[in-house]
Amino acid sequence: MATTAAGAQVGRSLPRIEAREKVTGRAEYTHIMQVPGMLHARIFRSTVAHGRIKAVDVSAARQLPGVFAVYTSEDVRKVIPDPYYGPAFHDQPILAIDKVHFVGEPVAVVLASDPHVAEQAVQQIAADYEELPAVFDEVEAAENKIVVHDELKPAGTFADLKHLKGRKGTNIALDFRLRRGDVDKAFASAARVFEHTFRTQKVLHLALEPFASIADYRDDGVTIHRGPIESRYVHFAHNRGRQHTPRGCS
């Protein structure tokens, strides 16, 4: 039996599985896929950084010809009583409930067969907020009395967050103490002590494709077409769910 020497792959040009489909324009991407009877969703988002939702008026949007449905958190909670998700904390509602926590938080969603109609309907939605003081600096947030989330709800994914369940009145998502040796003595004996503050821009580790998912419901179950990043948020409550990642999204 032939064996491959260690390191023999180094320096070789190995074709990617989806390379030919991509360079010939035949690769599938979720955001350009079409399935029979598909509806397009457009999201109405918060325009304030922190505030209580006093009212959301979707009546005009629902009356627009071509609109299939308009949903708010009230509609979601009829199906999912506790509709929160998140990889580390369950701090993200599917649609904002009672409060908004950042500019751009989803408040309502419009479904229509024509994406342009859905976008037009979103423009017909009106929301009234009672603006609250907001936190814009992550360092100040640690000591700030302005609390973004009323209660911490660890998702259970990370064991070192479980002790935070139910904690209130804080913006600190993780506290960790390491006590070893004499810190003051170590600083005093150091040849030189450096103190600097470093800042960097926001970083998000994901592919360059847009966020997109398609739920294709049939009598035998539902198929979720999505990019590789969205899969972590998909959970099936039954055994009739399937996931599919188009090859272009790999």
CSV table of C-alpha atoms in Angstrom, one decimal:
chain,number,residue,atom,x,y,z
A,1,MET,CA,0.0,0.0,0.0
A,2,ALA,CA,1.4,3.4,-1.0
A,3,THR,CA,1.9,5.8,1.8
A,4,THR,CA,2.3,9.6,1.7
A,5,ALA,CA,5.4,11.0,3.2
A,6,ALA,CA,5.0,13.4,6.1
A,7,GLY,CA,4.8,17.0,4.7
A,8,ALA,CA,4.3,15.8,1.1
A,9,GLN,CA,1.3,18.0,0.8
A,10,VAL,CA,3.2,21.2,1.6
A,11,GLY,CA,3.7,23.3,-1.5
A,12,ARG,CA,1.2,21.5,-3.6
A,13,SER,CA,-1.7,23.3,-5.2
A,14,LEU,CA,-4.9,21.4,-4.2
A,15,PRO,CA,-8.1,22.3,-6.0
A,16,ARG,CA,-11.0,23.3,-3.8
A,17,ILE,CA,-14.1,21.2,-4.1
A,18,GLU,CA,-16.3,24.2,-5.1
A,19,ALA,CA,-13.7,26.1,-7.1
A,20,ARG,CA,-15.0,25.2,-10.6
A,21,GLU,CA,-18.6,26.1,-9.6
A,22,LYS,CA,-17.5,29.5,-8.2
A,23,VAL,CA,-15.3,30.6,-11.1
A,24,THR,CA,-17.9,29.6,-13.7
A,25,GLY,CA,-20.7,31.4,-11.8
A,26,ARG,CA,-22.7,28.3,-11.0
A,27,ALA,CA,-22.2,28.2,-7.3
A,28,GLU,CA,-25.2,28.5,-5.1
A,29,TYR,CA,-25.5,31.2,-2.3
A,30,THR,CA,-28.3,31.3,0.1
A,31,HIS,CA,-29.1,35.0,-0.5
A,32,ILE,CA,-29.8,34.4,-4.2
A,33,MET,CA,-31.6,31.0,-3.9
A,34,GLN,CA,-35.2,30.7,-4.9
A,35,VAL,CA,-37.7,28.0,-3.7
A,36,PRO,CA,-41.3,27.6,-4.8
A,37,GLY,CA,-43.7,29.9,-3.0
A,38,MET,CA,-40.9,31.7,-1.2
A,39,LEU,CA,-41.7,34.8,0.9
A,40,HIS,CA,-39.1,37.6,1.5
A,41,ALA,CA,-38.6,39.1,4.9
A,42,ARG,CA,-37.7,42.6,5.6
A,43,ILE,CA,-37.0,43.9,9.2
A,44,PHE,CA,-38.1,47.0,10.9
A,45,ARG,CA,-35.3,48.0,13.3
A,46,SER,CA,-34.8,50.3,16.3
A,47,THR,CA,-33.6,53.8,15.7
A,48,VAL,CA,-32.6,54.4,19.4
A,49,ALA,CA,-29.8,52.8,21.4
A,50,HIS,CA,-31.8,52.1,24.5
A,51,GLY,CA,-35.5,52.6,25.2
A,52,ARG,CA,-38.8,51.1,26.3
A,53,ILE,CA,-41.2,50.3,23.5
A,54,LYS,CA,-44.4,52.3,24.1
A,55,ALA,CA,-46.1,51.3,20.9
A,56,VAL,CA,-45.5,49.6,17.5
A,57,ASP,CA,-48.1,50.5,14.8
A,58,VAL,CA,-48.0,48.0,11.9
A,59,SER,CA,-51.6,48.6,10.7
A,60,ALA,CA,-50.6,50.5,7.5
A,61,ALA,CA,-48.0,47.8,6.6
A,62,ARG,CA,-50.5,45.0,7.0
A,63,GLN,CA,-52.9,46.8,4.6
A,64,LEU,CA,-50.4,47.2,1.8
A,65,PRO,CA,-51.3,45.0,-1.2
A,66,GLY,CA,-48.9,42.1,-1.6
A,67,VAL,CA,-48.0,41.8,2.1
A,68,PHE,CA,-48.5,38.3,3.5
A,69,ALA,CA,-48.0,39.1,7.2
A,70,VAL,CA,-46.4,41.5,9.7
A,71,TYR,CA,-45.2,40.2,13.0
A,72,THR,CA,-44.0,41.7,16.3
A,73,SER,CA,-42.9,40.0,19.5
A,74,GLU,CA,-46.5,39.6,20.6
A,75,ASP,CA,-47.0,37.3,17.7
A,76,VAL,CA,-43.8,35.4,18.3
A,77,ARG,CA,-44.6,34.8,22.0
A,78,LYS,CA,-47.9,33.1,21.1
A,79,VAL,CA,-45.8,30.4,19.5
A,80,ILE,CA,-42.5,30.6,21.6
A,81,PRO,CA,-43.2,31.9,25.1
A,82,ASP,CA,-39.5,32.6,25.8
A,83,PRO,CA,-38.1,33.5,22.4
A,84,TYR,CA,-34.5,34.4,23.4
A,85,TYR,CA,-31.3,33.0,21.8
A,86,GLY,CA,-27.6,33.6,21.8
A,87,PRO,CA,-24.4,31.5,21.8
A,88,ALA,CA,-23.2,32.6,25.3
A,89,PHE,CA,-26.2,34.3,26.8
A,90,HIS,CA,-29.9,34.1,25.8
A,91,ASP,CA,-30.0,37.9,25.6
A,92,GLN,CA,-31.3,38.3,22.1
A,93,PRO,CA,-35.1,38.1,21.5
A,94,ILE,CA,-36.2,37.1,18.0
A,95,LEU,CA,-38.0,40.5,17.9
A,96,ALA,CA,-37.6,43.1,20.6
A,97,ILE,CA,-39.7,42.6,23.7
A,98,ASP,CA,-40.6,45.6,25.9
A,99,LYS,CA,-37.2,47.3,25.3
A,100,VAL,CA,-34.6,47.9,22.6
A,101,HIS,CA,-31.0,47.5,23.5
A,102,PHE,CA,-29.1,48.9,20.5
A,103,VAL,CA,-29.7,50.8,17.2
A,104,GLY,CA,-30.7,48.3,14.6
A,105,GLU,CA,-32.4,45.7,17.0
A,106,PRO,CA,-35.2,43.9,15.1
A,107,VAL,CA,-38.6,45.2,16.3
A,108,ALA,CA,-41.0,43.8,13.6
A,109,VAL,CA,-40.7,41.8,10.4
A,110,VAL,CA,-42.7,41.9,7.1
A,111,LEU,CA,-43.3,39.0,4.8
A,112,ALA,CA,-44.2,39.4,1.2
A,113,SER,CA,-43.7,37.5,-2.1
A,114,ASP,CA,-42.0,40.6,-3.6
A,115,PRO,CA,-39.0,41.9,-1.7
A,116,HIS,CA,-39.7,45.5,-2.9
A,117,VAL,CA,-43.2,45.3,-1.4
A,118,ALA,CA,-41.8,44.0,1.9
A,119,GLU,CA,-39.3,46.9,1.9
A,120,GLN,CA,-42.1,49.4,1.2
A,121,ALA,CA,-44.2,47.9,4.0
A,122,VAL,CA,-41.4,48.3,6.5
A,123,GLN,CA,-41.4,52.0,5.8
A,124,GLN,CA,-45.0,52.1,6.8
A,125,ILE,CA,-44.3,50.8,10.3
A,126,ALA,CA,-44.1,53.4,13.2
A,127,ALA,CA,-42.7,52.9,16.7
A,128,ASP,CA,-42.9,55.1,19.7
A,129,TYR,CA,-40.0,54.7,22.3
A,130,GLU,CA,-39.4,56.1,25.7
A,131,GLU,CA,-35.6,56.7,25.3
A,132,LEU,CA,-33.4,55.6,28.2
A,133,PRO,CA,-29.8,56.5,29.0
A,134,ALA,CA,-27.4,54.3,26.9
A,135,VAL,CA,-23.9,52.9,27.3
A,136,PHE,CA,-21.5,53.5,24.5
A,137,ASP,CA,-18.2,52.6,26.0
A,138,GLU,CA,-17.4,49.0,27.1
A,139,VAL,CA,-14.9,50.2,29.8
A,140,GLU,CA,-17.4,52.6,31.3
A,141,ALA,CA,-20.1,49.9,31.1
A,142,ALA,CA,-18.3,47.8,33.8
A,143,GLU,CA,-18.9,50.5,36.4
A,144,ASN,CA,-22.0,52.2,34.9
A,145,LYS,CA,-25.3,52.3,36.7
A,146,ILE,CA,-27.1,52.1,33.3
A,147,VAL,CA,-27.8,48.3,33.0
A,148,VAL,CA,-28.4,47.1,29.4
A,149,HIS,CA,-29.9,43.7,30.3
A,150,ASP,CA,-32.1,43.4,33.4
A,151,GLU,CA,-31.0,39.8,34.1
A,152,LEU,CA,-28.1,37.6,32.9
A,153,LYS,CA,-29.3,34.4,31.2
A,154,PRO,CA,-26.4,32.1,30.4
A,155,ALA,CA,-27.2,29.8,27.4
A,156,GLY,CA,-25.5,26.8,29.0
A,157,THR,CA,-22.9,26.5,26.3
A,158,PHE,CA,-20.0,27.7,28.4
A,159,ALA,CA,-19.5,26.1,31.8
A,160,ASP,CA,-17.6,29.2,33.2
A,161,LEU,CA,-20.8,31.3,32.7
A,162,LYS,CA,-23.3,29.1,34.5
A,163,HIS,CA,-22.7,30.8,37.9
A,164,LEU,CA,-24.0,34.1,36.4
A,165,LYS,CA,-27.5,32.8,35.9
A,166,GLY,CA,-30.1,35.2,37.4
A,167,ARG,CA,-27.5,37.9,38.2
A,168,LYS,CA,-29.0,41.4,38.0
A,169,GLY,CA,-27.8,45.0,38.1
A,170,THR,CA,-24.6,44.4,36.1
A,171,ASN,CA,-23.2,44.8,32.6
A,172,ILE,CA,-20.3,42.4,33.3
A,173,ALA,CA,-20.7,39.2,31.3
A,174,LEU,CA,-17.9,37.3,32.9
A,175,ASP,CA,-15.9,37.7,36.1
A,176,PHE,CA,-12.8,35.7,36.8
A,177,ARG,CA,-10.3,36.0,39.6
A,178,LEU,CA,-6.7,34.6,39.5
A,179,ARG,CA,-4.8,34.9,42.7
A,180,ARG,CA,-1.2,33.7,42.6
A,181,GLY,CA,2.0,35.2,44.1
A,182,ASP,CA,2.5,38.8,45.3
A,183,VAL,CA,1.6,41.2,42.5
A,184,ASP,CA,2.9,44.3,44.3
A,185,LYS,CA,6.2,42.7,45.0
A,186,ALA,CA,6.5,41.6,41.4
A,187,PHE,CA,5.9,45.1,40.1
A,188,ALA,CA,8.4,46.6,42.6
A,189,SER,CA,11.1,44.2,41.5
A,190,ALA,CA,10.5,44.6,37.8
A,191,ALA,CA,13.1,46.4,35.7
A,192,ARG,CA,10.4,48.4,34.0
A,193,VAL,CA,6.6,48.6,34.2
A,194,PHE,CA,4.6,49.5,31.1
A,195,GLU,CA,1.0,50.8,31.3
A,196,HIS,CA,-0.9,51.4,28.1
A,197,THR,CA,-4.5,51.4,26.8
A,198,PHE,CA,-5.0,49.6,23.5
A,199,ARG,CA,-8.1,50.0,21.4
A,200,THR,CA,-9.1,48.3,18.2
A,201,GLN,CA,-12.0,48.3,15.8
A,202,LYS,CA,-15.0,45.9,15.9
A,203,VAL,CA,-14.1,42.5,14.6
A,204,LEU,CA,-16.5,39.8,13.5
A,205,HIS,CA,-15.1,36.4,12.5
A,206,LEU,CA,-17.2,35.2,9.6
A,207,ALA,CA,-17.4,34.9,5.8
A,208,LEU,CA,-18.0,37.9,3.6
A,209,GLU,CA,-21.4,36.6,2.4
A,210,PRO,CA,-24.5,38.3,3.8
A,211,PHE,CA,-26.5,36.8,6.6
A,212,ALA,CA,-29.3,34.8,4.9
A,213,SER,CA,-31.5,31.8,5.7
A,214,ILE,CA,-34.4,30.2,4.0
A,215,ALA,CA,-36.9,28.0,5.8
A,216,ASP,CA,-38.6,25.6,3.3
A,217,TYR,CA,-41.6,23.9,5.0
A,218,ARG,CA,-43.2,20.8,3.5
A,219,ASP,CA,-45.5,18.2,4.9
A,220,ASP,CA,-42.6,15.9,5.7
A,221,GLY,CA,-40.6,18.5,7.6
A,222,VAL,CA,-38.7,21.7,7.2
A,223,THR,CA,-35.3,22.3,5.4
A,224,ILE,CA,-33.2,25.3,6.5
A,225,HIS,CA,-30.9,26.6,3.8
A,226,ARG,CA,-28.3,28.8,5.4
A,227,GLY,CA,-24.7,30.0,5.3
A,228,PRO,CA,-22.1,28.2,7.6
A,229,ILE,CA,-22.3,31.0,10.3
A,230,GLU,CA,-26.0,30.8,10.9
A,231,SER,CA,-26.0,27.1,11.8
A,232,ARG,CA,-25.1,27.7,15.4
A,233,TYR,CA,-28.5,29.4,16.0
A,234,VAL,CA,-30.6,26.7,14.4
A,235,HIS,CA,-32.4,24.3,16.8
A,236,PHE,CA,-35.0,21.8,15.9
A,237,ALA,CA,-37.6,20.8,18.5
A,238,HIS,CA,-38.4,17.6,16.5
A,239,ASN,CA,-36.7,15.1,14.2
A,240,ARG,CA,-38.2,16.4,11.0
A,241,GLY,CA,-35.7,19.2,10.4
A,242,ARG,CA,-32.9,19.3,7.9
A,243,GLN,CA,-30.1,21.8,7.2
A,244,HIS,CA,-28.5,22.6,3.9
A,245,THR,CA,-25.5,24.8,3.2
A,246,PRO,CA,-25.1,25.7,-0.5
A,247,ARG,CA,-21.7,24.9,-1.8
A,248,GLY,CA,-20.8,28.5,-2.6
A,249,CYS,CA,-21.2,29.3,1.1
A,250,SER,CA,-18.7,26.7,2.2
